[in-house]
């Protein structure tokens, strides 16, 4: 198996692996095969479905859980940025994957995966060797962080880090030319309260990938480790001008008003963010931005800057009281969350269960601290030292990592058990406490989708008469369904909770506030629409009780260089319009990979 044992920019051309066919190389990029939401012999787990929100955020909210799928964005990014004929097969069944490699003669097959699906990767490699014995196999994604992966699978190249430049160089193409951004809708198949939603183009955000990696580099963060660790990141768009130009094209071609900024800490790149704000103001853009940010970075902006930039949704870590992590030191996160929500900024809080200081005696208190934030969504994940992270190295040195014979790697997905010996908690306790956290948040704060209504209404009431028409338009767009669809959701939830006085009273107040703001039609939606929706909620509850699962469809796409496969749809992307200043190539880990750069998928 060939390896690249140095930073990609420093590897001499003669030592870097190259495919002899160059730009004529026929490439297949694929995610691991499904199903993803049931236990099977290949490592799928019902607790680890291909749904980010239902998996990690609204896990125990039953019919109110937010259900949706996200594409393997990194595969799409690589496909858009190579000149060689390249096909993407996303979320295939095993039979569909076999059919693809039987019917098409590929020279290279690239597979992306997370660590729990290692067994699927091994099986796919075996299938490729059987059906395409001459093909080179390239494996990337988080699974490439496994230090002994080359002993577990039959692949030719295991590639860590940012995959576009690696694949370009492998195919004999210029590695550092400007990035072409694929047209990506952030989610699809959205389902809630018993309905799979029919959406218009502007209902779904476009995904933007400005950078990969995270300069903060928390020691448990596998994404940070994937792109080089603390202080390391790769910018695809260095300036606000580049970013604005690409987003403007994306808005025009996709008909979108909102953007999911897939960047581990988007606001940390302050100069780029503030330049983007200037350009949005100059060009009268009322876009909405959904971002990840640490609390200390959020506090470095004024609320006027955040509102002007269109930040309307933020994913923020809330590690808990008395943890060893200092990025929240001196920050009143309770007050910060309330402040953001009062300005219409929806908050997804993230809390870790099973930190070193957690014990059976204090974990309930830690959960209560998280629940008191009443964030619109709340993610709970187990403290898991994944290979490649400093935390994994630290616990390995201490002899605290479990031997793999003590667990199945498919169960180490952050929602079940730990892969190391916790000083105070057993596996059974961690499994119980993480479910208790989701249950407590749901019981105390109600359905997350209803919490969104409350925050969106607060933003609308505050900014509907703002002196800047650009800000007015953005909040009007955010509030476009409050008077009808979302009023029906609140009405249906209110009826669902009629035997629970405290929650019933809260939802009644929220419905009354909506009716006071929008009038008698909203009352009809709340009353009549709510009754109709209650039936859908009850039927969904029955389906879930019968072990119903939700699986993504298969996507099949080609780039323009593929001319002999009309069955595959043509991928779409944005070509860079601005001259890109040459930048030093950031340092990468020692095993570069063809990863799905900055993916949010949960099982692929």
Coordinates of C-alpha atoms in Angstrom, one line a residue:
X1 CA 0.0 0.0 0.0
X2 CA 1.5 3.3 -1.0
X3 CA 1.6 6.2 1.5
X4 CA 2.4 9.9 1.5
X5 CA 4.5 10.4 4.6
X6 CA 5.0 14.2 4.5
X7 CA 3.0 17.3 4.1
X8 CA 1.4 17.3 0.6
X9 CA 3.2 20.5 -0.5
X10 CA 6.6 19.2 0.5
X11 CA 6.3 15.8 -1.2
X12 CA 8.6 15.7 -4.3
X13 CA 6.7 15.1 -7.5
X14 CA 8.7 11.9 -8.0
X15 CA 7.5 10.5 -4.7
X16 CA 3.8 11.5 -4.9
X17 CA 1.5 8.7 -6.1
X18 CA 0.2 9.3 -9.6
X19 CA -2.3 7.4 -11.7
X20 CA -0.8 6.7 -15.1
X21 CA -4.0 7.6 -16.9
X22 CA -3.8 11.2 -15.7
X23 CA -6.8 13.3 -16.7
X24 CA -8.3 10.3 -18.5
X25 CA -8.6 8.3 -15.3
X26 CA -12.2 7.2 -14.7
X27 CA -13.1 7.9 -11.0
X28 CA -16.0 6.7 -8.8
X29 CA -16.5 8.4 -5.5
X30 CA -18.9 6.7 -3.1
X31 CA -20.2 6.8 0.5
X32 CA -20.6 3.5 2.3
X33 CA -23.6 1.4 1.5
X34 CA -26.8 1.3 3.5
X35 CA -29.1 0.6 5.2
X36 CA -28.0 3.1 7.9
X37 CA -30.8 2.9 10.5
X38 CA -30.9 -0.7 11.6
X39 CA -28.5 -3.2 13.2
X40 CA -26.8 -5.4 10.6
X41 CA -23.7 -7.6 10.1
X42 CA -21.8 -4.8 8.4
X43 CA -21.9 -2.3 11.3
X44 CA -25.1 -0.3 10.7
X45 CA -26.8 0.7 14.0
X46 CA -30.3 1.8 14.6
X47 CA -28.8 4.3 17.1
X48 CA -26.6 5.8 14.3
X49 CA -28.9 6.7 11.4
X50 CA -27.9 8.9 8.5
X51 CA -29.7 11.8 10.1
X52 CA -27.7 14.4 12.0
X53 CA -30.6 16.0 14.0
X54 CA -32.5 12.8 14.9
X55 CA -29.2 11.1 15.7
X56 CA -27.6 13.6 18.0
X57 CA -30.1 16.5 18.7
X58 CA -33.8 15.5 18.7
X59 CA -33.2 11.8 19.4
X60 CA -36.0 11.2 21.9
X61 CA -38.6 13.7 20.6
X62 CA -40.6 11.0 18.8
X63 CA -43.0 12.4 16.2
X64 CA -41.5 15.9 16.9
X65 CA -38.0 14.9 16.0
X66 CA -36.5 16.8 13.1
X67 CA -35.8 14.3 10.4
X68 CA -33.6 15.1 7.3
X69 CA -30.6 13.9 5.4
X70 CA -27.4 15.6 4.3
X71 CA -25.4 14.7 1.3
X72 CA -21.7 13.7 1.5
X73 CA -20.6 17.2 0.7
X74 CA -16.9 16.4 0.5
X75 CA -17.5 13.9 -2.4
X76 CA -19.4 16.6 -4.2
X77 CA -16.5 19.1 -3.6
X78 CA -13.9 16.7 -5.0
X79 CA -16.0 15.8 -8.0
X80 CA -16.5 19.5 -8.9
X81 CA -12.8 20.1 -8.7
X82 CA -11.2 17.5 -10.9
X83 CA -11.0 17.4 -14.7
X84 CA -11.0 13.6 -15.0
X85 CA -14.3 11.8 -15.6
X86 CA -15.8 11.5 -12.1
X87 CA -19.0 9.9 -10.9
X88 CA -20.5 10.1 -7.4
X89 CA -22.6 7.4 -5.9
X90 CA -24.1 8.6 -2.6
X91 CA -26.0 6.4 -0.2
X92 CA -26.2 3.3 -2.3
X93 CA -27.5 -0.1 -1.1
X94 CA -24.9 -2.8 -1.2
X95 CA -26.6 -4.3 -4.3
X96 CA -26.6 -0.9 -6.0
X97 CA -22.8 -0.5 -5.3
X98 CA -22.1 -4.0 -6.7
X99 CA -24.1 -3.2 -9.8
X100 CA -22.1 0.0 -10.3
X101 CA -18.7 -1.6 -10.2
X102 CA -19.9 -4.5 -12.4
X103 CA -21.4 -2.3 -15.1
X104 CA -18.7 0.4 -15.3
X105 CA -14.9 0.0 -15.7
X106 CA -13.5 2.5 -13.2
X107 CA -9.8 3.1 -12.8
X108 CA -10.1 4.6 -9.3
X109 CA -12.7 4.0 -6.6
X110 CA -12.7 6.4 -3.7
X111 CA -14.6 5.6 -0.5
X112 CA -15.4 8.0 2.4
X113 CA -16.5 6.8 5.8
X114 CA -16.6 7.5 9.5
X115 CA -14.9 5.1 11.9
X116 CA -18.0 3.1 13.0
X117 CA -18.5 2.0 9.4
X118 CA -15.0 0.5 9.0
X119 CA -16.4 -2.9 8.4
X120 CA -18.4 -1.6 5.4
X121 CA -15.3 -0.1 4.0
X122 CA -13.5 -3.4 4.3
X123 CA -16.3 -5.2 2.5
X124 CA -16.4 -2.6 -0.3
X125 CA -12.7 -3.0 -0.8
X126 CA -13.2 -6.8 -1.2
X127 CA -16.0 -6.2 -3.7
X128 CA -13.8 -3.8 -5.7
X129 CA -10.9 -6.2 -5.8
X130 CA -13.3 -8.9 -7.1
X131 CA -15.2 -6.9 -9.8
X132 CA -12.5 -4.2 -10.7
X133 CA -9.2 -6.0 -10.0
X134 CA -7.2 -3.3 -11.8
X135 CA -8.8 -0.3 -10.0
X136 CA -6.9 1.7 -7.4
X137 CA -8.8 2.0 -4.1
X138 CA -8.5 5.3 -2.2
X139 CA -10.1 5.6 1.3
X140 CA -10.7 8.8 3.1
X141 CA -12.9 10.5 5.7
X142 CA -12.7 10.1 9.4
X143 CA -12.0 6.4 9.1
X144 CA -8.5 7.3 7.8
X145 CA -7.5 8.5 11.3
X146 CA -7.3 4.8 12.4
X147 CA -3.6 4.2 12.7
X148 CA -3.8 0.6 11.7
X149 CA -6.4 0.9 8.9
X150 CA -4.0 -0.4 6.3
X151 CA -3.9 -3.7 8.2
X152 CA -7.7 -3.9 8.3
X153 CA -8.7 -3.1 4.7
X154 CA -7.3 -3.8 1.3
X155 CA -6.8 -0.2 -0.1
X156 CA -4.0 1.3 -2.2
X157 CA -4.1 4.8 -0.7
X158 CA -5.3 6.0 2.7
X159 CA -5.6 9.8 2.6
X160 CA -6.0 12.1 5.6
X161 CA -7.0 15.7 5.5
X162 CA -8.3 17.9 2.6
X163 CA -8.9 15.7 -0.4
X164 CA -9.3 18.1 -3.3
X165 CA -5.6 18.9 -3.7
X166 CA -4.6 15.3 -3.1
X167 CA -6.9 13.9 -5.8
X168 CA -5.9 16.6 -8.3
X169 CA -2.3 15.8 -7.8
X170 CA -2.9 12.1 -8.0
X171 CA -4.6 12.7 -11.3
X172 CA -1.7 14.9 -12.6
X173 CA -3.7 18.1 -12.3
X174 CA -2.7 21.5 -10.9
X175 CA -3.4 21.0 -7.1
X176 CA -3.8 24.7 -6.1
X177 CA -6.0 26.2 -8.7
X178 CA -9.1 28.0 -7.3
X179 CA -11.9 26.0 -5.9
X180 CA -15.2 25.4 -7.8
X181 CA -17.9 25.2 -5.2
X182 CA -20.7 22.6 -5.9
X183 CA -24.3 23.7 -5.6
X184 CA -25.4 21.9 -2.4
X185 CA -28.7 22.1 -0.7
X186 CA -28.1 21.7 3.0
X187 CA -30.7 19.1 3.6
X188 CA -33.5 17.1 2.0
X189 CA -36.3 14.8 2.9
X190 CA -37.3 17.0 5.8
X191 CA -39.9 15.4 8.0
X192 CA -41.6 16.6 11.2
X193 CA -44.8 16.0 13.1
X194 CA -45.8 13.2 10.7
X195 CA -45.3 15.1 7.5
X196 CA -42.6 15.0 4.9
X197 CA -42.4 18.6 3.9
X198 CA -42.9 19.8 0.3
X199 CA -40.4 22.7 0.0
X200 CA -39.7 25.5 -2.4
X201 CA -36.2 26.4 -3.5
X202 CA -35.8 29.2 -1.0
X203 CA -37.0 27.0 1.9
X204 CA -33.7 25.2 2.1
X205 CA -30.3 26.8 2.7
X206 CA -27.4 26.4 0.3
X207 CA -24.4 24.8 1.9
X208 CA -21.2 26.9 1.7
X209 CA -17.8 25.4 2.7
X210 CA -15.4 28.4 3.3
X211 CA -12.8 26.5 5.2
X212 CA -12.1 23.1 6.8
X213 CA -10.4 22.4 10.1
X214 CA -10.6 24.5 13.2
X215 CA -7.8 26.7 14.7
X216 CA -9.1 26.2 18.3
X217 CA -8.4 22.5 18.2
X218 CA -10.2 21.1 21.2
X219 CA -8.4 17.9 22.2
X220 CA -11.4 15.6 21.6
X221 CA -12.3 17.1 18.2
X222 CA -11.8 14.6 15.4
X223 CA -12.6 17.2 12.7
X224 CA -9.8 19.4 13.9
X225 CA -7.4 16.4 14.1
X226 CA -8.5 15.4 10.6
X227 CA -7.1 18.7 9.1
X228 CA -4.0 19.0 11.1
X229 CA -5.0 19.8 14.7
X230 CA -4.9 22.9 16.7
X231 CA -4.0 26.0 14.7
X232 CA -4.4 24.2 11.3
X233 CA -7.1 24.8 8.8
X234 CA -7.5 25.1 5.0
X235 CA -9.2 28.2 3.5
X236 CA -11.0 27.7 0.2
X237 CA -12.1 31.3 0.2
X238 CA -9.6 33.6 1.8
X239 CA -11.4 36.9 1.5
X240 CA -14.9 38.3 2.0
X241 CA -14.9 39.3 -1.6
X242 CA -14.3 35.8 -2.9
X243 CA -17.0 34.5 -0.5
X244 CA -19.5 37.1 -1.5
X245 CA -19.0 36.5 -5.2
X246 CA -19.6 32.8 -4.9
X247 CA -22.6 33.3 -2.6
X248 CA -24.2 35.8 -5.0
X249 CA -23.9 33.3 -7.8
X250 CA -25.3 30.5 -5.7
X251 CA -28.3 32.6 -4.6
X252 CA -29.1 33.5 -8.3
X253 CA -28.7 29.9 -9.6
X254 CA -30.4 28.1 -6.7
X255 CA -33.0 30.7 -5.7
X256 CA -32.0 30.6 -2.1
X257 CA -32.0 33.3 0.6
X258 CA -30.1 31.4 3.3
X259 CA -26.7 29.7 3.6
X260 CA -25.4 27.0 5.9
X261 CA -21.8 28.0 6.5
X262 CA -20.0 24.6 7.0
X263 CA -17.1 26.0 8.8
X264 CA -16.1 24.9 12.3
X265 CA -15.9 28.5 13.6
X266 CA -16.9 30.8 10.7
X267 CA -16.9 34.0 12.8
X268 CA -13.4 33.4 14.0
X269 CA -12.2 34.6 10.6
X270 CA -13.2 38.1 11.6
X271 CA -11.8 40.1 8.6
X272 CA -13.5 37.8 6.1
X273 CA -16.8 37.9 8.0
X274 CA -16.9 41.7 8.4
X275 CA -15.9 42.2 4.7
X276 CA -18.8 40.0 3.8
X277 CA -21.1 42.2 6.0
X278 CA -19.9 45.3 4.1
X279 CA -20.6 43.7 0.7
X280 CA -24.0 42.6 1.9
X281 CA -24.8 46.1 3.0
X282 CA -23.4 47.7 -0.2
X283 CA -25.4 45.4 -2.4
X284 CA -28.6 45.3 -0.3
X285 CA -28.5 41.5 0.4
X286 CA -30.8 40.3 3.1
X287 CA -29.4 36.8 3.3
X288 CA -29.7 34.6 6.4
X289 CA -26.6 32.7 7.7
X290 CA -26.5 29.6 9.8
X291 CA -23.1 29.2 11.5
X292 CA -21.0 27.3 14.0
X293 CA -19.3 29.5 16.6
X294 CA -17.7 29.3 20.0
X295 CA -19.3 31.5 22.6
X296 CA -16.1 33.7 23.1
X297 CA -16.0 34.5 19.4
X298 CA -19.7 35.3 19.3
X299 CA -19.2 37.8 22.1
X300 CA -16.5 39.6 20.1
X301 CA -19.2 40.9 17.7
X302 CA -21.9 43.4 18.5
X303 CA -25.5 42.2 18.2
X304 CA -25.8 44.8 15.4
X305 CA -23.0 43.1 13.4
X306 CA -24.6 39.7 13.9
X307 CA -28.0 40.8 12.8
X308 CA -26.6 42.8 9.9
X309 CA -24.6 39.8 8.8
X310 CA -27.8 37.7 8.8
X311 CA -26.7 35.3 11.5
X312 CA -30.1 33.7 12.4
X313 CA -28.9 30.3 13.6
X314 CA -25.8 29.4 15.6
X315 CA -24.4 26.0 16.8
X316 CA -22.5 26.7 20.0
X317 CA -20.7 24.5 22.5
X318 CA -21.9 24.5 26.1
X319 CA -19.4 22.0 27.7
X320 CA -20.9 22.4 31.2
X321 CA -19.8 23.7 34.6
X322 CA -16.4 22.8 36.0
X323 CA -15.1 21.1 32.9
X324 CA -11.4 21.2 32.0
X325 CA -12.1 23.2 28.8
X326 CA -11.5 26.9 29.2
X327 CA -13.1 28.4 26.1
X328 CA -16.2 29.3 28.1
X329 CA -14.3 30.7 31.1
X330 CA -15.9 33.9 32.3
X331 CA -18.9 33.6 29.9
X332 CA -22.5 33.5 31.2
X333 CA -23.8 31.2 28.5
X334 CA -27.3 31.3 30.0
X335 CA -27.4 35.1 29.5
X336 CA -25.8 34.8 26.1
X337 CA -28.3 32.3 24.8
X338 CA -31.2 34.5 26.1
X339 CA -29.7 37.6 24.4
X340 CA -29.3 35.9 21.1
X341 CA -32.8 34.4 21.1
X342 CA -34.3 37.8 22.0
X343 CA -32.9 39.0 18.7
X344 CA -34.3 36.1 16.7
X345 CA -31.1 34.1 16.6
X346 CA -31.9 30.5 17.1
X347 CA -29.3 28.6 19.2
X348 CA -28.3 24.9 19.0
X349 CA -26.4 24.2 22.2
X350 CA -24.0 21.3 22.4
X351 CA -23.2 19.5 25.6
X352 CA -20.8 16.6 26.3
X353 CA -21.8 13.8 28.6
X354 CA -19.1 11.8 30.3
X355 CA -16.4 14.4 30.8
X356 CA -13.6 13.4 33.2
X357 CA -15.2 15.1 36.1
X358 CA -18.7 13.6 35.6
X359 CA -19.9 11.1 38.2
X360 CA -23.2 9.3 38.8
X361 CA -23.7 11.9 41.6
X362 CA -23.1 15.1 39.6
X363 CA -24.3 14.2 36.1
X364 CA -27.9 15.1 36.8
X365 CA -26.8 18.5 37.8
X366 CA -24.7 18.9 34.6
X367 CA -27.7 17.9 32.6
X368 CA -29.9 20.4 34.4
X369 CA -27.3 23.1 33.7
X370 CA -27.6 22.3 30.0
X371 CA -31.4 22.1 30.0
X372 CA -31.7 25.5 31.8
X373 CA -30.3 27.2 28.6
X374 CA -33.6 26.3 26.8
X375 CA -31.8 26.4 23.5
X376 CA -33.9 25.9 20.4
X377 CA -32.1 22.6 19.8
X378 CA -29.7 20.8 22.1
X379 CA -27.1 18.2 21.1
X380 CA -25.8 15.7 23.6
X381 CA -22.7 13.5 22.7
X382 CA -20.5 11.2 24.7
X383 CA -17.0 12.3 25.5
X384 CA -15.2 10.0 23.0
X385 CA -11.4 9.9 22.3
X386 CA -11.3 9.1 18.6
X387 CA -8.1 8.0 16.9
X388 CA -6.0 10.8 15.7
X389 CA -7.1 13.2 18.4
X390 CA -4.8 14.5 21.3
X391 CA -7.3 13.0 23.8
X392 CA -6.9 9.5 22.2
X393 CA -3.1 9.8 22.4
X394 CA -3.3 11.0 26.0
X395 CA -5.5 8.2 27.2
X396 CA -3.5 5.6 25.2
X397 CA -0.4 6.8 27.0
X398 CA -2.2 6.4 30.3
X399 CA -3.3 2.8 29.4
X400 CA -7.0 3.7 29.7
X401 CA -8.1 2.9 26.1
X402 CA -10.1 -0.4 26.0
X403 CA -8.9 -3.2 23.9
X404 CA -11.1 -3.6 20.8
X405 CA -12.1 -7.1 22.0
X406 CA -14.1 -5.3 24.7
X407 CA -16.5 -3.5 22.3
X408 CA -17.7 -3.4 18.7
X409 CA -16.3 -0.3 16.8
X410 CA -19.7 0.1 15.2
X411 CA -21.0 1.1 18.7
X412 CA -18.6 3.9 19.2
X413 CA -20.7 6.6 17.6
X414 CA -21.1 8.9 20.6
X415 CA -24.6 7.8 21.6
X416 CA -24.1 4.5 23.3
X417 CA -20.9 3.4 25.1
X418 CA -17.3 4.6 25.6
X419 CA -14.1 3.1 24.0
X420 CA -12.1 3.9 27.1
X421 CA -12.2 3.3 30.9
X422 CA -13.9 6.3 32.5
X423 CA -12.8 7.0 36.1
X424 CA -16.3 7.1 37.4
X425 CA -18.8 5.8 34.9
X426 CA -19.7 2.3 33.5
X427 CA -20.9 1.7 30.0
X428 CA -24.4 1.1 31.3
X429 CA -24.4 4.4 33.1
X430 CA -23.2 6.4 30.1
X431 CA -25.9 4.9 28.0
X432 CA -28.5 5.7 30.6
X433 CA -27.3 9.3 31.2
X434 CA -27.2 10.3 27.6
X435 CA -30.8 9.2 27.1
X436 CA -31.7 10.9 30.3
X437 CA -30.2 14.2 29.0
X438 CA -32.3 14.1 25.8
X439 CA -35.5 13.1 27.8
X440 CA -35.0 15.9 30.3
X441 CA -34.5 18.6 27.7
X442 CA -37.6 17.4 25.8
X443 CA -39.7 17.2 29.0
X444 CA -38.6 20.6 30.3
X445 CA -38.5 22.6 27.0
X446 CA -40.8 20.8 24.7
X447 CA -40.4 20.1 21.0
X448 CA -37.4 21.8 19.4
X449 CA -39.4 22.8 16.3
X450 CA -41.9 24.7 18.5
X451 CA -39.0 26.4 20.3
X452 CA -37.9 27.7 16.9
X453 CA -41.3 29.3 16.5
X454 CA -40.9 31.2 19.8
X455 CA -37.4 32.6 18.9
X456 CA -38.5 33.5 15.3
X457 CA -41.5 35.4 16.6
X458 CA -39.2 37.3 19.1
X459 CA -37.0 38.3 16.2
X460 CA -39.9 39.4 14.0
X461 CA -41.5 41.5 16.7
X462 CA -38.2 43.2 17.5
X463 CA -37.1 43.9 13.9
X464 CA -40.3 44.2 11.8
X465 CA -40.1 48.0 11.9
X466 CA -36.3 48.2 11.8
X467 CA -35.1 51.4 10.0
X468 CA -32.9 49.4 7.6
X469 CA -35.2 47.8 4.9
X470 CA -32.6 45.1 4.3
X471 CA -32.9 43.9 7.9
X472 CA -36.7 44.2 7.7
X473 CA -36.8 42.0 4.6
X474 CA -34.7 39.3 6.2
X475 CA -36.8 39.0 9.3
X476 CA -40.0 39.1 7.2
X477 CA -38.6 36.1 5.2
X478 CA -37.7 34.3 8.5
X479 CA -41.3 34.9 9.7
X480 CA -43.0 33.9 6.5
X481 CA -44.7 30.8 7.9
X482 CA -45.5 32.0 11.4
X483 CA -49.0 33.0 10.6
X484 CA -50.0 29.7 9.0
X485 CA -47.9 26.5 8.9
X486 CA -46.1 27.2 12.1
X487 CA -49.2 28.3 13.9
X488 CA -50.7 24.9 12.9
X489 CA -47.6 23.2 14.4
X490 CA -48.0 25.0 17.7
X491 CA -51.8 24.2 17.7
X492 CA -51.1 20.5 17.1
X493 CA -48.4 20.4 19.8
X494 CA -50.7 22.2 22.2
X495 CA -53.4 19.5 21.7
X496 CA -50.8 16.8 22.0
X497 CA -49.9 18.2 25.5
X498 CA -53.4 18.8 26.8
X499 CA -52.9 16.4 29.6
X500 CA -49.6 18.1 30.7
X501 CA -50.7 21.4 32.3
X502 CA -47.4 23.2 32.3
X503 CA -46.5 22.5 28.7
X504 CA -50.1 23.0 27.6
X505 CA -50.1 26.5 29.2
X506 CA -46.8 27.4 27.5
X507 CA -48.0 26.4 24.1
X508 CA -51.3 28.1 24.6
X509 CA -49.5 31.3 25.4
X510 CA -47.3 31.0 22.3
X511 CA -50.4 30.4 20.1
X512 CA -52.1 33.4 21.7
X513 CA -49.0 35.5 20.9
X514 CA -49.0 34.4 17.3
X515 CA -52.7 35.2 17.0
X516 CA -52.3 38.6 18.6
X517 CA -49.5 39.4 16.1
X518 CA -51.1 38.0 12.9
X519 CA -54.9 38.0 13.4
X520 CA -57.9 35.8 12.9
X521 CA -56.5 33.7 10.0
X522 CA -53.7 32.5 12.3
X523 CA -56.3 31.5 14.9
X524 CA -57.9 29.3 12.3
X525 CA -54.6 27.7 11.4
X526 CA -53.9 27.1 15.0
X527 CA -57.3 25.6 15.8
X528 CA -58.3 23.8 12.7
X529 CA -54.8 23.1 11.3
X530 CA -53.7 22.0 14.7
X531 CA -56.5 19.4 15.0
X532 CA -55.6 18.0 11.5
X533 CA -51.9 17.9 12.4
X534 CA -52.6 16.2 15.7
X535 CA -53.9 13.2 13.7
X536 CA -50.6 13.1 11.7
X537 CA -48.6 13.3 14.9
X538 CA -50.5 10.4 16.4
X539 CA -50.0 8.3 13.3
X540 CA -46.3 9.1 13.3
X541 CA -46.1 8.1 16.9
X542 CA -47.6 4.7 16.0
X543 CA -45.3 4.2 13.1
X544 CA -42.3 4.9 15.3
X545 CA -43.5 2.4 17.9
X546 CA -43.6 -0.2 15.1
X547 CA -39.8 0.3 14.5
X548 CA -40.3 2.4 11.3
X549 CA -37.0 3.7 10.0
X550 CA -36.1 6.5 7.6
X551 CA -33.4 5.9 4.9
X552 CA -32.0 8.3 2.3
X553 CA -32.4 7.8 -1.4
X554 CA -29.4 7.1 -3.6
X555 CA -27.8 9.9 -5.5
X556 CA -26.0 9.3 -8.8
X557 CA -24.1 12.2 -10.5
X558 CA -21.3 12.8 -13.0
X559 CA -19.2 15.7 -14.0
X560 CA -19.0 17.0 -17.5
X561 CA -16.0 14.8 -18.4
X562 CA -18.2 11.7 -18.2
X563 CA -19.8 11.4 -21.6
X564 CA -20.9 7.8 -21.7
X565 CA -23.3 7.6 -18.7
X566 CA -26.5 9.5 -19.4
X567 CA -28.2 7.8 -16.4
X568 CA -26.2 9.9 -14.0
X569 CA -27.3 13.5 -13.4
X570 CA -24.8 16.3 -14.2
X571 CA -23.3 17.9 -11.1
X572 CA -23.5 21.7 -10.8
X573 CA -20.9 24.1 -9.4
X574 CA -19.9 27.7 -9.2
X575 CA -16.7 28.7 -11.0
X576 CA -14.5 31.3 -9.2
X577 CA -14.7 34.7 -10.7
X578 CA -12.1 36.6 -8.7
X579 CA -8.4 36.3 -9.0
X580 CA -7.2 34.3 -6.0
X581 CA -4.0 35.4 -4.3
X582 CA -1.5 32.7 -3.8
X583 CA -1.4 31.5 -0.2
X584 CA 1.1 29.2 1.5
X585 CA -0.2 25.7 1.6
X586 CA -1.3 24.9 5.2
X587 CA 0.4 22.1 7.0
X588 CA -1.5 18.8 6.8
X589 CA -1.3 15.6 8.8
X590 CA 1.2 13.0 7.6
X591 CA -1.4 10.7 5.9
X592 CA -3.4 13.0 3.5
X593 CA -6.8 11.6 2.5
X594 CA -9.5 11.9 -0.1
X595 CA -11.9 12.8 2.6
X596 CA -15.4 14.1 2.5
X597 CA -14.1 17.5 3.5
X598 CA -16.1 18.9 6.5
X599 CA -19.0 16.5 6.3
X600 CA -21.9 16.6 8.7
X601 CA -23.2 13.2 7.8
X602 CA -23.6 10.9 10.7
X603 CA -23.1 7.4 9.3
X604 CA -21.3 7.7 5.9

